[in-house]
Tab-separated table of C-alpha atoms in Angstrom:
chain	number	residue	atom	x	y	z
G	1	MET	CA	0.721	-14.050	-19.832
G	2	ILE	CA	4.109	-12.483	-18.565
G	3	LEU	CA	7.468	-14.080	-18.377
G	4	MET	CA	9.526	-12.080	-15.972
G	5	GLU	CA	10.963	-11.882	-12.736
G	6	LEU	CA	9.405	-9.512	-10.059
G	7	SER	CA	10.943	-7.322	-7.456
G	8	ALA	CA	8.225	-8.305	-5.025
G	9	ARG	CA	9.967	-10.713	-2.572
G	10	ASN	CA	6.999	-12.572	-1.084
G	11	GLN	CA	5.528	-14.971	-3.388
G	12	LEU	CA	3.363	-17.682	-1.680
G	13	LYS	CA	2.065	-20.470	-3.793
G	14	GLY	CA	-1.437	-21.660	-3.001
G	15	LYS	CA	-4.907	-22.871	-4.100
G	16	VAL	CA	-7.927	-20.754	-4.479
G	17	THR	CA	-10.561	-22.053	-2.070
G	18	ASN	CA	-13.138	-19.407	-2.487
G	19	VAL	CA	-14.132	-16.525	-4.894
G	20	GLU	CA	-16.642	-13.819	-3.936
G	21	LEU	CA	-17.504	-11.205	-6.407
G	22	GLY	CA	-18.928	-7.847	-5.464
G	23	ALA	CA	-19.799	-5.085	-7.966
G	24	VAL	CA	-16.327	-3.725	-8.106
G	25	MET	CA	-14.063	-5.799	-5.745
G	26	ALA	CA	-13.678	-9.490	-5.444
G	27	ASN	CA	-12.514	-11.376	-2.278
G	28	ILE	CA	-10.178	-14.404	-3.023
G	29	LYS	CA	-9.246	-17.059	-0.528
G	30	ILE	CA	-5.915	-18.828	-1.040
G	31	GLU	CA	-4.784	-21.680	0.985
G	32	VAL	CA	-0.901	-21.359	1.069
G	33	SER	CA	0.161	-24.079	3.389
G	34	GLU	CA	-2.377	-25.608	5.540
G	35	PRO	CA	-3.828	-24.302	7.736
G	36	SER	CA	-2.871	-20.791	6.442
G	37	VAL	CA	-5.189	-18.838	4.335
G	38	ILE	CA	-4.418	-15.682	2.541
G	39	THR	CA	-7.201	-13.100	1.709
G	40	ALA	CA	-6.599	-11.194	-1.344
G	41	VAL	CA	-8.982	-8.471	-2.387
G	42	ILE	CA	-8.598	-7.595	-6.058
G	43	THR	CA	-10.878	-5.841	-8.617
G	44	LYS	CA	-13.725	-8.022	-9.836
G	45	GLU	CA	-12.462	-7.441	-13.336
G	46	SER	CA	-9.075	-8.942	-12.606
G	47	ALA	CA	-10.706	-11.901	-10.885
G	48	GLU	CA	-12.777	-12.504	-14.098
G	49	ARG	CA	-9.854	-11.789	-16.424
G	50	LEU	CA	-7.800	-14.417	-14.692
G	51	GLY	CA	-10.811	-16.683	-14.522
G	52	LEU	CA	-10.261	-17.376	-10.782
G	53	THR	CA	-12.107	-20.365	-9.567
G	54	GLU	CA	-11.747	-22.983	-6.683
G	55	GLY	CA	-8.857	-25.214	-7.173
G	56	ASP	CA	-6.782	-22.933	-9.207
G	57	ASP	CA	-3.191	-23.000	-8.464
G	58	VAL	CA	-2.101	-19.454	-7.813
G	59	CYS	CA	0.604	-17.229	-6.305
G	60	ALA	CA	0.037	-14.654	-3.746
G	61	LEU	CA	2.392	-11.766	-4.161
G	62	ILE	CA	3.175	-9.234	-1.634
G	63	LYS	CA	5.625	-6.413	-1.774
G	64	SER	CA	7.896	-6.181	1.225
G	65	THR	CA	7.019	-2.705	2.190
G	66	GLU	CA	3.489	-3.828	2.655
G	67	VAL	CA	4.332	-6.228	5.603
G	68	ILE	CA	3.854	-5.150	9.217
G	69	VAL	CA	5.584	-6.953	11.863
G	70	GLY	CA	3.970	-7.809	15.256
G	71	LYS	CA	5.943	-9.278	18.170
D	1	MET	CA	1.691	-3.797	23.794
D	2	ILE	CA	-1.803	-3.998	22.470
D	3	LEU	CA	-4.450	-6.261	23.156
D	4	MET	CA	-6.873	-5.977	20.210
D	5	GLU	CA	-8.199	-7.721	17.236
D	6	LEU	CA	-7.101	-6.410	13.688
D	7	SER	CA	-9.007	-6.073	10.550
D	8	ALA	CA	-5.889	-7.274	8.562
D	9	ARG	CA	-6.874	-10.859	7.511
D	10	ASN	CA	-3.402	-11.972	6.841
D	11	GLN	CA	-1.380	-12.944	9.926
D	12	LEU	CA	1.426	-15.342	9.303
D	13	LYS	CA	3.476	-16.580	12.307
D	14	GLY	CA	7.024	-17.059	11.963
D	15	LYS	CA	10.578	-16.704	13.307
D	16	VAL	CA	12.961	-13.827	12.580
D	17	THR	CA	15.943	-15.151	10.631
D	18	ASN	CA	17.799	-11.975	9.725
D	19	VAL	CA	17.741	-8.248	10.637
D	20	GLU	CA	19.551	-5.839	8.335
D	21	LEU	CA	19.498	-2.131	9.472
D	22	GLY	CA	19.953	0.778	7.058
D	23	ALA	CA	19.860	4.475	7.948
D	24	VAL	CA	16.155	4.814	7.772
D	25	MET	CA	14.737	1.383	6.823
D	26	ALA	CA	15.325	-2.166	8.066
D	27	ASN	CA	15.005	-5.485	6.216
D	28	ILE	CA	13.479	-8.274	8.235
D	29	LYS	CA	13.516	-11.973	7.239
D	30	ILE	CA	10.751	-13.885	8.689
D	31	GLU	CA	10.643	-17.776	8.040
D	32	VAL	CA	6.950	-18.454	8.196
D	33	SER	CA	6.751	-22.089	7.281
D	34	GLU	CA	9.725	-23.945	5.956
D	35	PRO	CA	10.803	-23.086	3.157
D	36	SER	CA	8.835	-19.901	2.852
D	37	VAL	CA	10.552	-16.686	3.922
D	38	ILE	CA	8.657	-13.351	4.267
D	39	THR	CA	10.661	-10.210	3.702
D	40	ALA	CA	9.303	-7.145	5.710
D	41	VAL	CA	10.784	-3.723	5.123
D	42	ILE	CA	9.921	-1.463	8.156
D	43	THR	CA	11.442	1.570	9.527
D	44	LYS	CA	14.763	1.231	11.530
D	45	GLU	CA	13.136	2.730	14.473
D	46	SER	CA	10.338	0.221	14.537
D	47	ALA	CA	12.859	-2.631	14.365
D	48	GLU	CA	14.754	-1.189	17.256
D	49	ARG	CA	11.694	-0.437	19.300
D	50	LEU	CA	10.341	-3.919	18.922
D	51	GLY	CA	14.045	-5.193	19.497
D	52	LEU	CA	13.885	-7.471	16.577
D	53	THR	CA	16.585	-10.199	16.513
D	54	GLU	CA	17.138	-13.555	15.156
D	55	GLY	CA	14.983	-16.296	16.732
D	56	ASP	CA	12.182	-13.774	17.710
D	57	ASP	CA	8.695	-15.301	17.304
D	58	VAL	CA	6.802	-12.679	15.381
D	59	CYS	CA	3.865	-12.316	13.147
D	60	ALA	CA	3.747	-10.892	9.556
D	61	LEU	CA	0.629	-8.860	9.119
D	62	ILE	CA	-0.693	-8.099	5.666
D	63	LYS	CA	-3.764	-6.249	4.642
D	64	SER	CA	-5.886	-8.181	1.917
D	65	THR	CA	-5.849	-5.129	-0.406
D	66	GLU	CA	-2.097	-5.468	-0.579
D	67	VAL	CA	-2.021	-8.936	-2.038
D	68	ILE	CA	-1.529	-9.436	-5.803
D	69	VAL	CA	-2.771	-12.742	-7.355
D	70	GLY	CA	-0.832	-14.386	-10.030
D	71	LYS	CA	-2.116	-17.421	-11.986
P	1	MET	CA	-7.523	-11.235	20.243
P	2	ILE	CA	-3.667	-10.503	19.955
P	3	LEU	CA	-1.320	-9.259	22.524
P	4	MET	CA	1.687	-7.855	20.668
P	5	GLU	CA	3.406	-4.742	19.732
P	6	LEU	CA	3.339	-3.644	16.112
P	7	SER	CA	5.926	-2.106	13.810
P	8	ALA	CA	3.315	0.217	12.299
P	9	ARG	CA	4.130	3.572	13.840
P	10	ASN	CA	0.886	5.275	13.217
P	11	GLN	CA	-1.919	4.227	15.782
P	12	LEU	CA	-4.635	6.741	16.048
P	13	LYS	CA	-7.388	6.098	18.677
P	14	GLY	CA	-10.877	6.962	17.857
P	15	LYS	CA	-14.573	6.126	17.717
P	16	VAL	CA	-16.413	4.574	15.006
P	17	THR	CA	-19.197	6.980	13.690
P	18	ASN	CA	-20.337	5.139	10.647
P	19	VAL	CA	-20.169	1.704	9.100
P	20	GLU	CA	-21.248	1.156	5.500
P	21	LEU	CA	-21.164	-2.520	4.110
P	22	GLY	CA	-20.971	-3.304	0.531
P	23	ALA	CA	-20.825	-6.832	-0.875
P	24	VAL	CA	-17.048	-7.277	-0.347
P	25	MET	CA	-15.740	-4.084	1.142
P	26	ALA	CA	-17.014	-1.924	3.995
P	27	ASN	CA	-16.341	1.806	4.552
P	28	ILE	CA	-15.646	2.680	8.266
P	29	LYS	CA	-15.581	6.264	9.627
P	30	ILE	CA	-13.418	6.805	12.753
P	31	GLU	CA	-13.406	10.087	14.589
P	32	VAL	CA	-9.898	10.406	15.840
P	33	SER	CA	-9.806	13.841	17.371
P	34	GLU	CA	-12.513	16.260	16.651
P	35	PRO	CA	-13.022	17.383	13.809
P	36	SER	CA	-10.774	14.813	12.103
P	37	VAL	CA	-12.413	11.888	10.577
P	38	ILE	CA	-10.401	8.868	9.308
P	39	THR	CA	-11.967	6.745	6.578
P	40	ALA	CA	-10.878	3.052	6.528
P	41	VAL	CA	-11.819	0.719	3.806
P	42	ILE	CA	-11.698	-2.905	4.933
P	43	THR	CA	-13.174	-6.205	3.917
P	44	LYS	CA	-16.918	-6.682	4.760
P	45	GLU	CA	-15.881	-9.821	6.634
P	46	SER	CA	-13.281	-7.995	8.671
P	47	ALA	CA	-15.974	-5.416	9.669
P	48	GLU	CA	-18.363	-8.174	10.551
P	49	ARG	CA	-15.712	-10.301	12.306
P	50	LEU	CA	-14.761	-7.344	14.475
P	51	GLY	CA	-18.424	-6.473	15.006
P	52	LEU	CA	-17.730	-2.891	14.217
P	53	THR	CA	-20.660	-0.593	15.157
P	54	GLU	CA	-21.063	3.218	15.923
P	55	GLY	CA	-19.635	4.025	19.183
P	56	ASP	CA	-16.863	1.410	19.243
P	57	ASP	CA	-13.571	2.564	20.574
P	58	VAL	CA	-11.163	1.488	17.819
P	59	CYS	CA	-7.523	2.293	16.627
P	60	ALA	CA	-6.650	3.327	13.035
P	61	LEU	CA	-3.212	1.698	12.153
P	62	ILE	CA	-1.226	3.000	9.250
P	63	LYS	CA	2.148	1.942	8.123
P	64	SER	CA	4.546	4.832	7.770
P	65	THR	CA	5.383	3.880	4.152
P	66	GLU	CA	1.752	4.586	3.154
P	67	VAL	CA	1.742	8.233	4.275
P	68	ILE	CA	2.092	10.930	1.604
P	69	VAL	CA	3.374	14.309	2.597
P	70	GLY	CA	1.936	17.418	1.015
P	71	LYS	CA	3.437	20.955	1.625
B	1	MET	CA	11.375	-16.478	-13.766
B	2	ILE	CA	7.792	-16.493	-13.692
B	3	LEU	CA	5.164	-17.250	-16.489
B	4	MET	CA	1.921	-16.203	-15.210
B	5	GLU	CA	-0.795	-13.558	-15.545
B	6	LEU	CA	-1.182	-11.120	-12.646
B	7	SER	CA	-4.269	-9.360	-11.104
B	8	ALA	CA	-2.464	-6.097	-10.926
B	9	ARG	CA	-4.031	-3.982	-13.710
B	10	ASN	CA	-1.463	-1.398	-14.181
B	11	GLN	CA	1.626	-2.544	-15.944
B	12	LEU	CA	3.547	0.144	-17.644
B	13	LYS	CA	6.491	-0.771	-19.828
B	14	GLY	CA	9.674	1.338	-19.888
B	15	LYS	CA	13.357	1.468	-19.586
B	16	VAL	CA	15.530	1.990	-16.552
B	17	THR	CA	17.335	5.283	-16.546
B	18	ASN	CA	18.793	5.242	-13.123
B	19	VAL	CA	19.470	3.010	-10.121
B	20	GLU	CA	20.491	4.321	-6.803
B	21	LEU	CA	21.285	1.890	-4.010
B	22	GLY	CA	20.986	2.574	-0.355
B	23	ALA	CA	21.819	0.210	2.574
B	24	VAL	CA	18.339	-1.401	2.434
B	25	MET	CA	16.386	0.265	-0.197
B	26	ALA	CA	16.931	1.272	-3.855
B	27	ASN	CA	15.414	3.986	-5.967
B	28	ILE	CA	14.736	2.936	-9.648
B	29	LYS	CA	13.824	5.494	-12.359
B	30	ILE	CA	11.876	4.086	-15.204
B	31	GLU	CA	10.994	6.087	-18.347
B	32	VAL	CA	7.670	4.740	-19.412
B	33	SER	CA	6.842	7.151	-22.311
B	34	GLU	CA	8.689	10.222	-22.733
B	35	PRO	CA	8.614	12.422	-20.767
B	36	SER	CA	7.066	10.477	-18.076
B	37	VAL	CA	9.421	8.919	-15.402
B	38	ILE	CA	8.113	6.291	-12.743
B	39	THR	CA	9.906	6.262	-9.637
B	40	ALA	CA	10.000	2.898	-7.932
B	41	VAL	CA	11.400	2.098	-4.524
B	42	ILE	CA	12.251	-1.498	-3.968
B	43	THR	CA	14.650	-3.352	-1.732
B	44	LYS	CA	18.315	-3.235	-2.524
B	45	GLU	CA	18.401	-7.095	-2.630
B	46	SER	CA	15.513	-7.069	-5.306
B	47	ALA	CA	17.444	-4.473	-7.357
B	48	GLU	CA	20.481	-6.633	-7.169
B	49	ARG	CA	18.644	-9.894	-7.744
B	50	LEU	CA	16.935	-8.595	-10.841
B	51	GLY	CA	20.455	-7.063	-11.800
B	52	LEU	CA	18.738	-3.701	-12.518
B	53	THR	CA	20.926	-1.455	-14.664
B	54	GLU	CA	20.447	1.498	-16.869
B	55	GLY	CA	18.893	0.694	-20.121
B	56	ASP	CA	17.026	-2.543	-18.940
B	57	ASP	CA	13.680	-2.997	-20.305
B	58	VAL	CA	11.330	-3.346	-17.318
B	59	CYS	CA	7.734	-3.232	-16.320
B	60	ALA	CA	6.344	-1.124	-13.598
B	61	LEU	CA	3.400	-2.938	-11.851
B	62	ILE	CA	0.910	-1.000	-9.727
B	63	LYS	CA	-2.059	-2.408	-8.019
B	64	SER	CA	-5.295	-0.455	-8.774
B	65	THR	CA	-5.982	0.025	-5.011
B	66	GLU	CA	-2.787	2.028	-4.814
B	67	VAL	CA	-3.627	4.716	-7.257
B	68	ILE	CA	-4.978	7.982	-5.874
B	69	VAL	CA	-6.830	10.226	-8.327
B	70	GLY	CA	-6.604	14.040	-8.319
B	71	LYS	CA	-8.858	16.249	-10.321
S	1	MET	CA	-9.206	22.166	-3.410
S	2	ILE	CA	-5.676	22.010	-2.401
S	3	LEU	CA	-2.749	24.084	-3.507
S	4	MET	CA	0.403	22.002	-2.503
S	5	GLU	CA	3.145	19.910	-3.637
S	6	LEU	CA	3.171	16.131	-2.843
S	7	SER	CA	5.815	13.799	-1.959
S	8	ALA	CA	4.286	11.102	-4.334
S	9	ARG	CA	6.741	11.090	-7.214
S	10	ASN	CA	4.462	9.459	-9.790
S	11	GLN	CA	1.829	11.855	-11.244
S	12	LEU	CA	0.524	10.664	-14.596
S	13	LYS	CA	-1.996	12.896	-16.316
S	14	GLY	CA	-4.789	11.441	-18.182
S	15	LYS	CA	-8.432	11.601	-19.062
S	16	VAL	CA	-11.173	9.462	-17.301
S	17	THR	CA	-12.649	6.964	-19.782
S	18	ASN	CA	-14.912	5.007	-17.507
S	19	VAL	CA	-16.384	5.174	-13.942
S	20	GLU	CA	-18.022	2.032	-12.398
S	21	LEU	CA	-19.661	2.584	-9.056
S	22	GLY	CA	-20.232	-0.321	-6.587
S	23	ALA	CA	-21.748	-0.058	-3.036
S	24	VAL	CA	-18.437	1.008	-1.429
S	25	MET	CA	-15.757	1.170	-4.215
S	26	ALA	CA	-15.523	2.641	-7.551
S	27	ASN	CA	-13.369	1.660	-10.549
S	28	ILE	CA	-11.983	4.409	-12.541
S	29	LYS	CA	-10.192	4.104	-15.885
S	30	ILE	CA	-7.840	6.805	-16.894
S	31	GLU	CA	-6.188	6.908	-20.166
S	32	VAL	CA	-2.760	8.367	-19.527
S	33	SER	CA	-1.113	8.091	-22.922
S	34	GLU	CA	-2.502	6.021	-25.592
S	35	PRO	CA	-2.774	3.210	-25.451
S	36	SER	CA	-2.085	2.925	-21.594
S	37	VAL	CA	-5.060	2.791	-19.372
S	38	ILE	CA	-4.503	3.166	-15.582
S	39	THR	CA	-7.131	1.584	-13.219
S	40	ALA	CA	-7.759	3.319	-10.010
S	41	VAL	CA	-9.876	1.786	-7.379
S	42	ILE	CA	-11.169	4.390	-4.906
S	43	THR	CA	-14.038	4.825	-2.566
S	44	LYS	CA	-17.517	5.455	-4.246
S	45	GLU	CA	-17.748	8.534	-1.828
S	46	SER	CA	-14.312	9.954	-3.259
S	47	ALA	CA	-15.625	9.336	-6.915
S	48	GLU	CA	-18.830	11.244	-6.111
S	49	ARG	CA	-17.089	13.978	-4.171
S	50	LEU	CA	-14.808	14.607	-7.082
S	51	GLY	CA	-17.707	14.191	-9.490
S	52	LEU	CA	-15.649	11.844	-11.810
S	53	THR	CA	-17.129	11.441	-15.148
S	54	GLU	CA	-15.847	10.442	-18.606
S	55	GLY	CA	-13.753	13.034	-20.248
S	56	ASP	CA	-12.499	14.562	-17.019
S	57	ASP	CA	-8.846	15.709	-16.880
S	58	VAL	CA	-7.306	13.856	-13.918
S	59	CYS	CA	-4.020	12.960	-12.453
S	60	ALA	CA	-3.109	9.435	-11.180
S	61	LEU	CA	-0.946	9.716	-8.097
S	62	ILE	CA	1.252	6.583	-7.101
S	63	LYS	CA	3.629	6.584	-4.203
S	64	SER	CA	6.998	5.280	-5.236
S	65	THR	CA	6.951	2.477	-2.549
S	66	GLU	CA	3.968	1.075	-4.191
S	67	VAL	CA	5.606	0.338	-7.536
S	68	ILE	CA	6.726	-3.235	-8.187
S	69	VAL	CA	9.427	-3.659	-10.989
S	70	GLY	CA	9.311	-6.666	-13.400
S	71	LYS	CA	12.121	-7.582	-15.558
R	1	MET	CA	2.580	22.983	-7.009
R	2	ILE	CA	-0.671	21.459	-7.753
R	3	LEU	CA	-4.153	22.943	-7.472
R	4	MET	CA	-6.463	19.891	-7.283
R	5	GLU	CA	-8.675	17.916	-5.222
R	6	LEU	CA	-7.629	14.420	-4.234
R	7	SER	CA	-9.488	11.113	-3.861
R	8	ALA	CA	-7.498	10.324	-0.709
R	9	ARG	CA	-9.859	10.910	2.040
R	10	ASN	CA	-7.504	11.149	4.937
R	11	GLN	CA	-5.652	14.380	5.021
R	12	LEU	CA	-4.222	15.390	8.480
R	13	LYS	CA	-2.714	18.812	9.021
R	14	GLY	CA	0.411	19.054	11.155
R	15	LYS	CA	3.790	20.430	11.666
R	16	VAL	CA	7.085	18.640	10.801
R	17	THR	CA	9.079	17.975	13.989
R	18	ASN	CA	11.881	15.882	12.578
R	19	VAL	CA	13.477	15.047	9.329
R	20	GLU	CA	15.892	12.117	9.130
R	21	LEU	CA	17.566	11.521	5.867
R	22	GLY	CA	19.032	8.093	4.765
R	23	ALA	CA	20.665	7.180	1.463
R	24	VAL	CA	17.415	6.450	-0.284
R	25	MET	CA	14.574	7.043	2.025
R	26	ALA	CA	13.659	9.752	4.605
R	27	ASN	CA	11.805	9.478	7.927
R	28	ILE	CA	9.536	12.422	8.628
R	29	LYS	CA	7.721	13.120	11.908
R	30	ILE	CA	4.587	15.265	11.685
R	31	GLU	CA	2.759	16.337	14.825
R	32	VAL	CA	-0.887	16.223	13.778
R	33	SER	CA	-2.667	17.155	17.164
R	34	GLU	CA	-0.808	16.984	20.220
R	35	PRO	CA	0.121	14.329	21.329
R	36	SER	CA	-0.190	12.377	18.112
R	37	VAL	CA	2.819	12.153	15.900
R	38	ILE	CA	2.434	10.702	12.371
R	39	THR	CA	5.646	8.945	11.008
R	40	ALA	CA	5.920	9.179	7.118
R	41	VAL	CA	8.528	7.398	5.097
R	42	ILE	CA	9.098	8.935	1.717
R	43	THR	CA	11.970	9.043	-0.551
R	44	LYS	CA	14.936	11.317	0.305
R	45	GLU	CA	14.541	13.020	-3.113
R	46	SER	CA	10.929	13.948	-2.233
R	47	ALA	CA	12.055	15.236	1.212
R	48	GLU	CA	14.585	17.347	-0.508
R	49	ARG	CA	12.354	18.546	-3.357
R	50	LEU	CA	9.838	19.617	-0.928
R	51	GLY	CA	12.542	21.020	1.248
R	52	LEU	CA	10.993	19.596	4.342
R	53	THR	CA	12.400	21.130	7.581
R	54	GLU	CA	11.315	21.275	11.200
R	55	GLY	CA	8.283	23.633	11.661
R	56	ASP	CA	6.839	23.268	8.061
R	57	ASP	CA	3.089	23.135	7.874
R	58	VAL	CA	2.383	19.928	6.140
R	59	CYS	CA	-0.472	17.576	5.449
R	60	ALA	CA	-0.300	13.857	5.913
R	61	LEU	CA	-2.299	12.085	3.113
R	62	ILE	CA	-3.403	8.550	3.527
R	63	LYS	CA	-5.560	6.504	1.061
R	64	SER	CA	-8.417	4.876	2.993
R	65	THR	CA	-7.471	1.296	1.744
R	66	GLU	CA	-4.239	1.487	3.707
R	67	VAL	CA	-5.829	1.910	7.048
R	68	ILE	CA	-6.149	-1.108	9.337
R	69	VAL	CA	-8.672	-1.070	12.045
R	70	GLY	CA	-7.965	-2.434	15.426
R	71	LYS	CA	-10.605	-2.982	18.192
């Protein structure tokens, strides 16, 4: 557990709708505001350490330098 | 202009609410669904090439490997 | 399909020479200009959604903040 | 403030030794364990929102997919 | 082998303590300074090309734009 | 100077054609194979430490997880 503020500006609250585990990585689906779904790929060990399961309230964090703009 | 499909799973539609130009980088605010605001940091030259201005309809693209999950 | 211009400055055209699917991720080889080969790791679901197969004409997109310079 | 656990595996504790603000970005030096210094580039607004100043106890967070290995 | 200097500011020396191979990706544990452990997720082919095994002296390279600061 | 092999699969050789310094960041143009130009955004201090100037032979390094595929 951490209690701190992060420099990452983009913090989208949502609910886990699917967890798919591979050998090393895991694909997590997060519904952030219907009908938007965020896909997060994290390590399997992080998915297990967080105990991610459907219905969990989570936050998708994205550093602003990672965002591409399309127009 | 490109007409193609992208591997990047996360594509959030929104409207530009602010553009701040530095010497090399630019900070773009995109309102994706009230009250969520996405911050994108892109090069100043990309901001100028796209002609980003307030009110533009844009898309914030984020590769799934860039998303961190907090629980 | 999208019809838009992207802030990502680096867009290298090439041809898919290999697709290797794992449980969650996929490794895509793209020949951008002989003898350069770009390796892209994307989610398996994106590889399948795009229907990536050998011989496909594709574009490798890289945000400029992701590039490291060696001298 | 957030109270949550993050999927990002790499969390290095350290102390801010320098903050350099540009128009859009900021360069933050974090001494994580003498004599190692981590450089973080974040938005100026994040640096200001966190009120980063020399001597602050902070944490450098790095997603495992962002780490390159050299041997 | 390369003999060059890199723009990536963060170069942490350490020792590989675990290598876990998946179908496409590999999870590498690097002890950088006791008790800190860096997790790097790289492609399986890179892990094999470098011949990464426990006890190897390696370097974890991280671009400064990838670092998030928590306070 | 480092003498090591890197896990980053994408290493494009080229020549610096432009260096633009901001307060914190720098925009580097690298011609990798005519007429392709790679844009790299690195910290100003890295640009200065490497002494990047037009005509320099450099290498653009990109981790495979950072590449998006468009088709």
